[in-house]
Amino acid sequence: MTIVHYEFLPTRSQRVRWTLLELDVAFESREGRELIGSDELKKVHPLGKLPAITDDGRPLFESAAICTWLADSHPDKGLIAPSGTWERALHDQWCAYIMTEVEAHLWSSARNTFIYPEDERIAAVHAQNAREIRRAMAPLDAHFASNDFFVGGKFSVADIFCGYAINWARRMGHLEGFANVEAYNKRLLDMPNCTLTKE
Ligand SMILES: N[C@@H](CCC(=O)N[C@@H](CS)C(=O)NCC(=O)O)C(=O)O
């Protein structure tokens, strides 16, 4: 057993667990909310955040880096296009787009809903974030009008990574009016190894 996954499932850990299941890789799970901020987790993630892994004892954090590394290190599973290909450039494009144009705003709204102390929360961010998220959804809706998945016409780790944020956006009510993104989200939720929150 070389991979240890530090996880707590409602979190972005869903991405790493789904990637591991999809790759059919054995791993050890260290699970629990109490890991967040713990001395144990800070040895793997400098901020004590989830998800994080060790692979042969080497610490790795950030869900994008972890999922990409896991897919890259199991090339026989075909879950990611090789580095240097156009499909890989598209993988990088969509993951960066989702992180900066969608997830950053979801995270800002979450922080100002239940993470920051009540007297530090700023109500005005919610409408701003919703506007930015909907702006980012329009190109995705156009993409999914003629594509079933993000890259190369087939399911890949980009769908696991980006699908997590799209599912989060759905749960916050941001997919209304984007029928193609909603259909894509449903496609992911119906997949056998899917770890995303369904309700
Ligand atoms: N960009 C990071 C985000 C990590 C992150 O913020 N994780 C949350 C759970 S989803 C966490 O551990 N929060 C605790 C904190 O902010 O201290 C990733 O994608 O892995």
XYZ file of C-alpha atoms and ligand atoms in Angstrom:
219
model
C 0.000 0.000 0.000
C 1.835 3.148 -1.165
C -0.946 5.741 -1.227
C -2.478 7.241 1.901
C -5.504 9.458 1.252
C -6.418 12.076 3.863
C -10.099 12.697 3.294
C -13.459 13.811 4.576
C -16.071 13.048 2.002
C -18.281 16.114 1.722
C -15.108 18.015 0.759
C -12.935 18.175 -2.364
C -11.704 14.743 -1.184
C -14.518 13.425 -3.392
C -12.303 14.186 -6.386
C -9.374 12.149 -5.127
C -11.494 9.196 -3.974
C -13.297 9.044 -7.344
C -9.965 9.172 -9.203
C -8.563 6.347 -7.056
C -11.704 4.237 -7.612
C -11.648 4.917 -11.351
C -7.984 3.880 -11.539
C -8.707 0.838 -9.352
C -5.710 1.665 -7.176
C -5.366 0.308 -3.641
C -5.040 3.006 -0.985
C -5.206 3.551 2.737
C -7.791 6.039 3.961
C -7.301 8.430 6.881
C -10.781 9.892 7.203
C -12.469 12.482 9.364
C -13.366 16.126 9.885
C -10.956 16.252 12.829
C -8.028 15.879 10.418
C -8.560 19.468 9.201
C -5.932 21.690 10.812
C -4.411 18.761 12.735
C -0.670 18.335 13.302
C -0.895 15.017 11.435
C -2.360 16.663 8.311
C 0.001 19.653 8.480
C 2.846 17.207 7.798
C 1.196 16.543 4.407
C -0.577 19.848 3.624
C 1.088 23.014 5.004
C -2.323 24.588 5.749
C -3.778 21.383 7.212
C -6.446 21.214 4.474
C -8.134 18.298 2.715
C -7.593 16.514 0.428
C -3.962 15.438 0.605
C -2.091 12.220 -0.084
C 1.232 10.616 0.502
C 2.555 8.429 -2.293
C 5.427 6.249 -1.177
C 5.741 8.632 1.761
C 5.913 11.740 -0.459
C 3.327 14.401 0.487
C 1.154 15.960 -2.230
C -1.661 18.503 -1.807
C -4.148 20.436 -4.000
C -6.864 18.280 -5.534
C -5.944 19.250 -9.118
C -2.308 18.241 -8.607
C -3.269 15.015 -6.815
C -5.841 13.851 -9.400
C -3.544 14.735 -12.304
C -0.590 12.938 -10.695
C -2.639 9.817 -9.940
C -3.905 9.653 -13.537
C -0.422 10.374 -14.956
C 1.202 7.703 -12.807
C -1.240 5.043 -14.096
C -1.042 5.713 -17.851
C -2.374 2.242 -18.719
C -5.788 3.312 -17.321
C -6.193 6.046 -19.971
C -7.759 8.544 -17.567
C -5.685 11.510 -18.842
C -4.103 12.530 -22.138
C -0.277 12.400 -22.144
C 1.687 15.579 -21.521
C 2.536 17.398 -24.759
C -0.711 16.483 -26.544
C -3.455 18.945 -27.509
C -5.938 17.014 -25.362
C -3.639 17.608 -22.378
C -3.663 21.343 -23.105
C -7.467 21.189 -23.061
C -7.361 19.285 -19.752
C -5.223 22.102 -18.280
C -7.478 24.749 -19.818
C -10.699 23.377 -18.330
C -9.232 22.618 -14.900
C -7.805 26.164 -14.641
C -11.087 27.648 -15.899
C -13.127 25.756 -13.336
C -10.768 26.667 -10.485
C -10.618 30.373 -11.253
C -13.976 31.179 -12.900
C -16.277 28.861 -10.950
C -14.780 27.313 -7.812
C -13.171 30.507 -6.475
C -16.609 32.139 -6.380
C -18.315 29.098 -4.856
C -15.644 29.035 -2.157
C -15.996 32.752 -1.490
C -19.759 32.332 -1.010
C -19.235 29.300 1.247
C -16.740 31.200 3.385
C -19.190 34.065 3.742
C -22.024 31.674 4.636
C -20.624 29.281 7.253
C -16.846 29.483 7.513
C -15.939 33.033 8.548
C -17.220 34.259 11.925
C -20.653 35.816 11.506
C -19.445 39.378 12.111
C -16.848 39.050 9.319
C -19.238 37.790 6.632
C -19.996 40.119 3.707
C -23.502 39.676 2.315
C -22.750 41.535 -0.926
C -20.412 38.803 -2.205
C -23.259 36.349 -2.823
C -24.861 38.265 -5.686
C -21.438 39.087 -7.162
C -20.320 35.458 -6.979
C -23.596 34.181 -8.463
C -23.179 36.580 -11.384
C -19.601 35.430 -12.046
C -20.550 31.757 -11.813
C -23.437 32.170 -14.255
C -21.139 34.070 -16.623
C -18.714 31.134 -16.515
C -21.536 28.607 -17.072
C -22.533 30.003 -20.472
C -19.408 28.738 -22.327
C -19.754 25.399 -20.533
C -23.360 25.126 -21.695
C -22.188 25.789 -25.264
C -19.448 23.143 -24.875
C -21.878 20.494 -23.637
C -24.314 21.221 -26.450
C -22.044 19.112 -28.669
C -19.754 17.237 -26.219
C -20.594 14.574 -23.663
C -17.406 15.208 -21.645
C -14.724 17.870 -21.204
C -11.874 16.455 -23.319
C -11.500 14.165 -26.316
C -15.085 12.913 -26.404
C -14.573 10.540 -23.470
C -14.666 10.517 -19.693
C -11.361 11.582 -18.115
C -9.951 12.948 -14.883
C -10.896 16.442 -16.110
C -14.533 15.373 -15.641
C -13.803 14.246 -12.087
C -12.017 17.489 -11.248
C -14.359 19.913 -13.023
C -17.465 17.830 -12.316
C -17.005 18.350 -8.575
C -17.322 22.139 -8.948
C -20.200 21.834 -11.413
C -22.042 19.594 -8.954
C -21.338 22.106 -6.179
C -22.736 24.876 -8.418
C -25.873 22.760 -9.037
C -26.379 22.280 -5.309
C -26.187 26.063 -4.842
C -28.792 26.625 -7.597
C -26.412 28.080 -10.198
C -27.191 25.637 -13.054
C -30.757 26.774 -13.622
C -31.185 27.746 -17.269
C -28.090 25.787 -18.366
C -29.775 22.594 -19.572
C -26.663 21.132 -21.206
C -24.571 21.564 -18.052
C -27.408 20.056 -16.009
C -27.507 17.041 -18.350
C -23.715 16.678 -18.051
C -23.973 16.841 -14.261
C -26.600 14.081 -14.325
C -24.371 11.954 -16.597
C -21.618 12.139 -13.986
C -23.957 11.395 -11.063
C -25.123 8.230 -12.863
C -21.580 6.851 -13.224
C -20.859 3.778 -11.063
C -17.793 5.130 -9.199
C -19.155 8.654 -8.772
C -18.490 10.032 -5.270
C -20.207 13.400 -5.768
C -23.002 14.429 -3.406
C -26.263 13.531 -5.139
C -28.950 15.563 -3.336
N -7.591 24.292 -3.557
C -7.639 23.252 -2.561
C -8.713 23.577 -1.546
C -8.518 22.815 -0.257
C -9.560 23.227 0.759
O -9.831 24.425 0.966
N -10.137 22.218 1.417
C -11.164 22.479 2.424
C -12.142 21.337 2.428
S -12.944 21.180 0.841
C -10.494 22.559 3.783
O -9.731 21.700 4.141
N -10.823 23.625 4.507
C -10.289 23.867 5.810
C -9.709 25.258 5.922
O -9.991 26.100 5.044
O -8.958 25.472 6.876
C -7.890 21.895 -3.244
O -8.535 21.884 -4.304
O -7.421 20.859 -2.739
